[in-house]
Coordinates of C-alpha atoms and ligand atoms in Angstrom, one line a residue:
M1 CA 201.8 125.2 86.2
I2 CA 205.4 126.1 85.3
K3 CA 207.0 124.6 82.2
D4 CA 210.0 122.3 82.8
G5 CA 212.3 124.7 81.1
K6 CA 214.3 122.0 79.3
F7 CA 216.6 122.3 76.3
G8 CA 216.8 118.7 75.4
K9 CA 217.9 117.2 78.7
Y10 CA 219.5 120.4 79.9
G11 CA 218.1 123.3 82.0
G12 CA 215.3 122.7 84.4
I13 CA 214.6 124.0 87.9
F14 CA 216.9 122.8 90.6
V15 CA 216.2 125.2 93.5
P16 CA 214.8 125.0 97.1
E17 CA 211.0 124.4 97.1
L18 CA 210.6 127.9 98.6
L19 CA 211.6 129.5 95.4
I20 CA 209.2 127.7 93.1
P21 CA 206.3 130.2 93.6
A22 CA 208.6 133.1 92.7
L23 CA 209.8 131.4 89.5
E24 CA 206.1 130.6 88.6
E25 CA 205.2 134.3 89.1
L26 CA 208.2 135.4 87.0
E27 CA 207.4 132.9 84.2
A28 CA 203.7 134.0 84.1
A29 CA 204.8 137.7 83.9
F30 CA 207.4 137.0 81.2
L31 CA 204.9 135.1 79.1
K32 CA 202.3 137.8 79.6
Y33 CA 204.5 140.8 78.7
K34 CA 206.9 139.4 76.1
D35 CA 204.3 139.9 73.3
H36 CA 202.5 142.9 75.1
T37 CA 202.4 146.0 72.8
K38 CA 202.7 148.6 75.5
F39 CA 205.5 146.7 77.3
N40 CA 207.5 146.3 74.1
N41 CA 207.0 149.9 73.0
E42 CA 208.3 151.1 76.3
L43 CA 211.3 148.6 76.2
E44 CA 212.1 149.7 72.6
Y45 CA 212.0 153.3 73.8
Y46 CA 214.6 152.7 76.5
L47 CA 216.7 150.4 74.2
S48 CA 217.0 153.2 71.6
E49 CA 216.9 156.4 73.7
F50 CA 218.8 155.3 76.8
A51 CA 221.0 152.5 75.6
G52 CA 221.7 153.6 72.0
R53 CA 220.1 150.9 69.8
P54 CA 220.2 149.8 67.0
T55 CA 223.9 149.2 67.0
S56 CA 225.7 149.2 63.7
L57 CA 226.9 146.2 61.8
Y58 CA 230.3 147.5 60.8
Y59 CA 232.3 146.2 57.9
A60 CA 235.8 145.8 59.2
K61 CA 237.6 146.5 55.9
N62 CA 241.2 146.6 57.2
L63 CA 240.8 143.4 59.2
S64 CA 239.1 141.8 56.2
V65 CA 242.0 142.5 53.9
K66 CA 244.4 141.2 56.5
L67 CA 242.5 138.0 57.1
G68 CA 241.2 137.2 53.6
C69 CA 237.6 137.0 54.7
K70 CA 234.7 139.5 54.8
I71 CA 234.4 140.5 58.5
Y72 CA 231.5 142.4 60.0
L73 CA 231.4 143.5 63.6
K74 CA 228.1 143.8 65.5
R75 CA 228.9 146.8 67.6
E76 CA 227.4 146.1 71.1
D77 CA 230.5 147.9 72.4
L78 CA 228.8 151.1 71.5
L79 CA 225.9 150.7 73.9
H80 CA 225.5 152.7 77.2
T81 CA 227.7 151.1 79.9
G82 CA 229.8 149.6 77.1
A83 CA 228.4 146.1 76.5
H84 CA 225.3 144.0 75.6
K85 CA 224.4 143.4 79.3
I86 CA 222.2 146.5 79.3
N87 CA 219.7 144.8 76.8
N88 CA 218.9 142.3 79.5
T89 CA 218.9 144.5 82.5
L90 CA 216.5 147.0 80.8
G91 CA 214.2 144.1 79.9
Q92 CA 214.1 142.6 83.3
G93 CA 214.0 146.0 85.1
L94 CA 211.0 146.9 83.1
L95 CA 209.4 143.5 83.7
A96 CA 209.9 144.0 87.4
K97 CA 208.1 147.4 87.2
Y98 CA 205.2 145.8 85.4
M99 CA 205.1 143.1 88.0
G100 CA 204.8 145.7 90.8
K101 CA 208.2 144.8 92.4
E102 CA 209.7 147.4 94.6
R103 CA 213.4 146.4 94.7
L104 CA 216.1 144.8 92.6
I105 CA 218.9 142.5 93.7
A106 CA 221.7 141.1 91.6
E107 CA 225.2 139.6 92.1
T108 CA 228.3 140.4 90.2
G109 CA 231.8 139.1 89.8
A110 CA 233.9 141.7 88.1
G111 CA 231.1 144.3 88.3
Q112 CA 229.9 144.6 84.7
H113 CA 226.5 143.1 85.4
G114 CA 226.3 145.0 88.7
I115 CA 226.8 148.3 86.8
A116 CA 224.2 147.4 84.1
T117 CA 221.8 146.6 86.9
A118 CA 222.7 149.7 88.9
V119 CA 221.9 152.1 86.0
V120 CA 218.6 150.4 85.4
G121 CA 217.8 150.7 89.2
A122 CA 218.5 154.4 88.9
L123 CA 216.5 154.8 85.7
F124 CA 213.4 153.1 87.0
G125 CA 213.8 154.3 90.6
F126 CA 214.3 150.9 92.3
P127 CA 216.3 150.6 95.5
T128 CA 219.0 148.2 94.3
D129 CA 221.3 145.8 96.2
V130 CA 224.2 144.1 94.5
Y131 CA 226.1 141.2 96.2
M132 CA 229.8 141.0 95.4
G133 CA 232.5 138.9 97.0
S134 CA 234.9 140.9 99.2
A135 CA 237.9 139.6 97.1
D136 CA 236.2 141.0 93.9
I137 CA 235.4 144.3 95.7
E138 CA 239.0 144.7 96.5
R139 CA 240.0 144.0 92.9
Q140 CA 237.3 146.2 91.3
K141 CA 237.1 149.4 93.3
L142 CA 236.2 151.6 90.4
N143 CA 233.3 149.4 89.4
V144 CA 232.0 149.5 93.0
L145 CA 232.2 153.3 92.8
R146 CA 230.3 153.3 89.5
M147 CA 227.5 151.2 91.1
E148 CA 227.4 153.4 94.2
L149 CA 227.2 156.6 92.1
S150 CA 224.0 155.2 90.6
G151 CA 222.5 154.8 94.1
T152 CA 223.1 151.0 94.4
R153 CA 224.2 149.4 97.6
V154 CA 227.1 147.0 97.1
L155 CA 226.9 144.3 99.8
S156 CA 230.2 142.6 100.5
V157 CA 230.1 138.7 100.8
E158 CA 232.8 137.3 103.1
S159 CA 231.9 133.6 102.9
G160 CA 233.8 130.8 100.9
S161 CA 236.2 132.0 98.3
K162 CA 234.7 135.6 98.6
T163 CA 233.9 135.6 94.8
L164 CA 231.0 135.3 92.4
K165 CA 229.7 131.9 93.5
D166 CA 229.4 133.0 97.1
A167 CA 227.7 136.2 96.0
I168 CA 225.2 134.1 94.0
N169 CA 224.4 132.0 97.1
Q170 CA 223.9 135.2 99.1
A171 CA 221.6 136.7 96.5
L172 CA 219.5 133.5 96.5
R173 CA 219.2 133.7 100.2
D174 CA 218.0 137.3 100.0
W175 CA 215.5 136.4 97.3
I176 CA 214.0 133.6 99.4
T177 CA 213.5 136.1 102.3
N178 CA 212.1 139.0 100.2
V179 CA 210.5 137.3 97.3
E180 CA 207.2 139.3 97.5
T181 CA 208.8 142.7 96.9
T182 CA 212.0 141.8 95.1
H183 CA 213.1 140.9 91.6
Y184 CA 216.3 138.9 91.3
L185 CA 218.0 140.2 88.1
I186 CA 220.2 137.4 86.7
G187 CA 222.7 138.6 84.2
S188 CA 223.1 135.7 81.7
T189 CA 221.3 132.8 80.1
V190 CA 221.9 130.7 83.3
G191 CA 220.0 129.8 86.4
P192 CA 216.7 127.9 86.8
H193 CA 213.8 128.3 84.3
P194 CA 212.6 130.9 83.2
Y195 CA 215.9 132.8 83.3
P196 CA 217.8 131.1 80.4
E197 CA 214.8 131.6 78.1
M198 CA 214.0 135.1 79.3
V199 CA 217.5 136.4 79.1
K200 CA 217.9 135.0 75.6
H201 CA 214.6 136.7 74.6
F202 CA 215.9 140.1 75.9
Q203 CA 219.2 139.6 74.1
S204 CA 217.6 138.4 70.8
V205 CA 217.4 142.0 69.7
I206 CA 221.1 141.6 68.7
G207 CA 220.3 138.8 66.3
L208 CA 217.1 140.4 64.9
E209 CA 219.0 143.6 64.0
T210 CA 222.1 141.7 62.7
R211 CA 220.0 139.5 60.3
Q212 CA 218.3 142.5 58.8
Q213 CA 221.6 144.4 58.5
I214 CA 223.6 141.7 56.8
I215 CA 220.8 141.0 54.3
E216 CA 220.8 144.8 53.5
K217 CA 224.5 144.9 53.1
E218 CA 225.3 141.5 51.5
E219 CA 221.9 140.3 50.2
K220 CA 222.6 137.0 51.7
L221 CA 223.2 135.3 55.1
P222 CA 226.7 135.1 56.6
D223 CA 228.7 131.9 56.5
A224 CA 229.6 132.1 60.2
V225 CA 228.5 133.9 63.3
I226 CA 231.1 134.0 66.1
A227 CA 230.6 135.2 69.7
C228 CA 232.3 134.7 73.0
V229 CA 230.6 132.5 75.7
G230 CA 230.7 133.1 79.4
G231 CA 227.2 132.3 80.7
G232 CA 226.2 132.6 77.0
S233 CA 223.9 135.5 76.7
N234 CA 225.5 137.6 74.0
A235 CA 226.1 134.4 71.9
L236 CA 222.5 133.3 72.2
G237 CA 221.3 136.8 71.5
I238 CA 223.0 136.8 68.1
F239 CA 222.7 133.0 67.4
S240 CA 218.9 133.1 68.0
A241 CA 218.2 134.7 64.6
F242 CA 220.2 132.1 62.7
L243 CA 219.4 128.8 64.5
N244 CA 217.1 127.6 61.7
D245 CA 219.6 128.5 59.0
K246 CA 221.5 125.3 58.8
N247 CA 224.1 126.8 56.4
V248 CA 225.2 129.5 58.9
E249 CA 227.9 128.1 61.2
L250 CA 227.5 129.2 64.8
I251 CA 230.7 129.3 66.8
G252 CA 231.2 130.0 70.5
A253 CA 234.6 131.2 71.7
E254 CA 235.2 130.0 75.3
G255 CA 237.7 131.3 77.8
G256 CA 240.5 128.7 77.3
G257 CA 242.7 130.3 80.0
D258 CA 246.1 128.7 80.2
G259 CA 245.2 126.0 77.6
P260 CA 244.6 122.2 77.8
G261 CA 245.4 120.8 81.2
G262 CA 245.8 124.4 82.7
R263 CA 243.3 126.6 84.5
N264 CA 240.5 127.7 82.2
G265 CA 236.9 128.7 81.8
A266 CA 236.1 126.6 78.8
T267 CA 233.1 124.8 80.3
L268 CA 231.7 123.2 77.1
T269 CA 235.2 122.0 76.0
Y270 CA 236.6 120.6 79.2
G271 CA 233.5 120.3 81.5
T272 CA 231.1 117.5 82.3
E273 CA 227.4 117.4 83.0
G274 CA 226.2 118.6 86.4
V275 CA 223.9 120.9 88.2
L276 CA 225.1 124.4 89.0
H277 CA 223.0 127.4 90.1
G278 CA 219.6 125.9 89.5
S279 CA 220.0 124.1 86.2
L280 CA 221.6 121.0 84.5
S281 CA 224.3 121.9 82.1
F282 CA 228.0 121.4 81.5
V283 CA 230.1 122.4 84.5
L284 CA 233.8 122.5 85.3
Q285 CA 234.1 120.1 88.3
D286 CA 236.3 117.4 89.7
H287 CA 235.5 113.7 89.9
D288 CA 233.7 114.2 93.2
G289 CA 231.5 117.0 91.7
Q290 CA 233.4 119.8 93.4
I291 CA 233.1 122.9 91.3
S292 CA 236.5 124.0 89.9
E293 CA 237.8 127.6 90.1
A294 CA 237.4 128.9 86.6
H295 CA 240.1 131.0 85.1
S296 CA 240.3 133.4 82.2
V297 CA 242.1 136.6 81.4
S298 CA 238.7 138.1 81.0
A299 CA 236.4 138.3 84.0
G300 CA 233.2 137.7 82.0
L301 CA 234.4 134.3 80.8
D302 CA 235.6 133.2 84.2
Y303 CA 232.6 131.1 85.2
P304 CA 232.6 127.4 85.9
G305 CA 229.1 126.9 84.3
V306 CA 227.4 127.8 81.0
G307 CA 223.8 128.3 80.0
P308 CA 221.9 125.1 79.4
E309 CA 220.8 125.9 75.8
H310 CA 224.5 126.0 74.8
S311 CA 224.9 122.5 76.2
Q312 CA 222.1 121.4 73.9
L313 CA 223.5 123.2 70.9
K314 CA 226.8 121.5 71.6
V315 CA 225.5 117.9 71.9
T316 CA 223.2 118.3 68.8
G317 CA 226.1 119.8 66.9
R318 CA 224.2 122.9 65.9
A319 CA 226.9 125.1 67.3
K320 CA 230.6 124.5 67.8
Y321 CA 232.6 125.7 70.8
V322 CA 236.3 126.6 70.6
P323 CA 238.6 127.3 73.5
I324 CA 240.6 130.4 73.0
M325 CA 243.7 130.8 75.3
D326 CA 244.5 133.9 77.2
K327 CA 247.4 134.7 75.0
E328 CA 245.4 134.2 71.8
A329 CA 242.7 136.6 73.2
L330 CA 245.3 139.2 73.9
R331 CA 246.4 138.9 70.3
G332 CA 242.8 139.4 69.2
F333 CA 242.7 142.5 71.4
E334 CA 245.8 144.0 69.7
L335 CA 244.7 143.0 66.2
L336 CA 241.3 144.8 66.4
S337 CA 242.8 147.8 68.1
K338 CA 245.6 148.1 65.6
Y339 CA 243.7 147.4 62.3
E340 CA 240.4 149.0 63.1
G341 CA 240.9 151.5 65.9
I342 CA 238.4 149.6 68.0
I343 CA 239.5 148.4 71.4
P344 CA 237.4 145.4 72.3
A345 CA 236.6 144.0 75.7
L346 CA 238.9 141.0 76.6
E347 CA 235.7 138.8 76.4
S348 CA 235.0 140.0 72.9
S349 CA 238.7 139.6 72.0
H350 CA 238.1 135.8 72.3
A351 CA 235.6 136.1 69.4
V352 CA 238.0 138.2 67.4
A353 CA 240.8 135.6 67.9
C354 CA 238.4 132.8 67.0
A355 CA 237.5 134.6 63.8
E356 CA 241.2 134.9 63.0
K357 CA 241.6 131.1 63.4
Y358 CA 238.5 130.5 61.3
A359 CA 239.7 132.8 58.5
K360 CA 243.1 131.1 58.4
K361 CA 241.7 127.7 57.4
P362 CA 242.1 127.5 53.6
E363 CA 238.6 126.2 53.1
N364 CA 237.2 129.4 54.7
K365 CA 239.0 131.8 52.4
G366 CA 236.7 134.7 51.3
K367 CA 233.8 133.7 53.6
T368 CA 231.6 136.2 55.3
I369 CA 231.9 136.2 59.1
I370 CA 230.0 138.2 61.7
V371 CA 231.8 138.7 65.0
N372 CA 229.6 139.8 67.9
L373 CA 231.6 142.6 69.6
S374 CA 230.0 142.2 73.0
G375 CA 231.7 145.1 74.7
R376 CA 234.4 147.7 74.7
G377 CA 237.9 147.3 76.2
D378 CA 238.3 150.4 78.4
K379 CA 237.5 148.4 81.5
D380 CA 240.4 146.0 80.7
M381 CA 243.2 148.5 80.1
H382 CA 244.9 147.8 83.4
I383 CA 245.1 144.0 82.8
V384 CA 246.3 144.5 79.2
S385 CA 249.0 147.0 80.3
Q386 CA 250.2 144.4 82.9
K387 CA 250.3 141.6 80.4
M388 CA 252.1 143.8 77.8
G389 CA 254.6 145.0 80.4
V390 CA 253.5 148.6 80.1
K391 CA 253.6 150.8 83.1
A392 CA 250.2 152.4 83.4
Ligands
PLP401 C1 229.7 139.7 80.8 C2 230.3 139.8 79.5 C3 230.4 138.7 78.6 C4 230.0 137.3 79.0 O1 228.6 137.1 79.3 P1 227.7 136.3 78.3 O2 226.5 136.1 79.1 O3 228.4 135.0 77.9 O4 227.5 137.1 77.1 C5 230.9 138.8 77.3 N1 231.4 140.0 76.9 C6 231.3 141.1 77.7 C7 231.8 142.4 77.2 C8 230.7 141.1 79.0 O5 230.7 142.2 79.8

């Protein structure tokens, strides 16, 4: 029998009855292979040889001098495809292979998870279909091309707002129809059990490396670990290694959009409890339970839900969540580019801006901070050039 998949009261399984057997099969396979030597050796091989792990924990000397704290960057931006998402798609892709599945499906908003799934589809030889809203396809033509070059079919979704939430509904419909042959590869710590636990597991490699690296460099644990939170996978990946270290502050930077009262993606700050995409968590919704349109300058933080484990970390107080406004994130983007020569993804720029806020508090002077640099900023150059008024 499947576990309830609860983090405190959050999480669970809120899906059509027809999907329960598929989730049971997935949970059983995940529990079987997560400690399986051959599986883990193979996964480690691809994480290092294909994706480029381990990533460095880089001491950002210039930024440290500027901000008066010791700042380390966990360089997930250096991975193949430019972000942490590949850790999870490699894990689930390999699991699908061990399960004897013949096909992958996924959904994507801006295209980053679609690309990370497409390359794994090519690597392991899976026919791969990625659902994407037609409005997103129009906005992200180059990402569609990237997926197609890897042999993935990008299926246009014309229903509703023609964006991510409609693509998710379509992917679920496909999975119900093709559940025997198909693995649904979810891209963050969201969805029904076992996805939040499984995605965290595949991202926990970030935290395991970071903990070892900071002890080697500093001979102690950091004072704070800061990561951006969309669905929450890069944050849980790095937080996971420090959850039991009560003296390490864990801070999640949410997409604060236009700020209080404005459009935003800061689910844990401004949301309320509700069920979205198969689990109970915090959700951006109106009084009637209608899901709000999320907004953030970064596509990866533009989601009206958040992984259920983050809801529990928030209500228990183990982690804190800070909304970072679009204009603050853009400042973080410029700050890291200028002082360190590292152009961060706009998502990761929220974590950089959050670190700057943290460092500015007098009581935090001289502290050691780790920022999870979840991805690189090449994909965001056109948005930044518009915002800065540069003609690209
Ligand atoms: C997708 C993405 C995110 C947000 O996803 P999480 O599951 O919250 O980690 C953050 N940073 C980058 C670079 C991304 O591509």
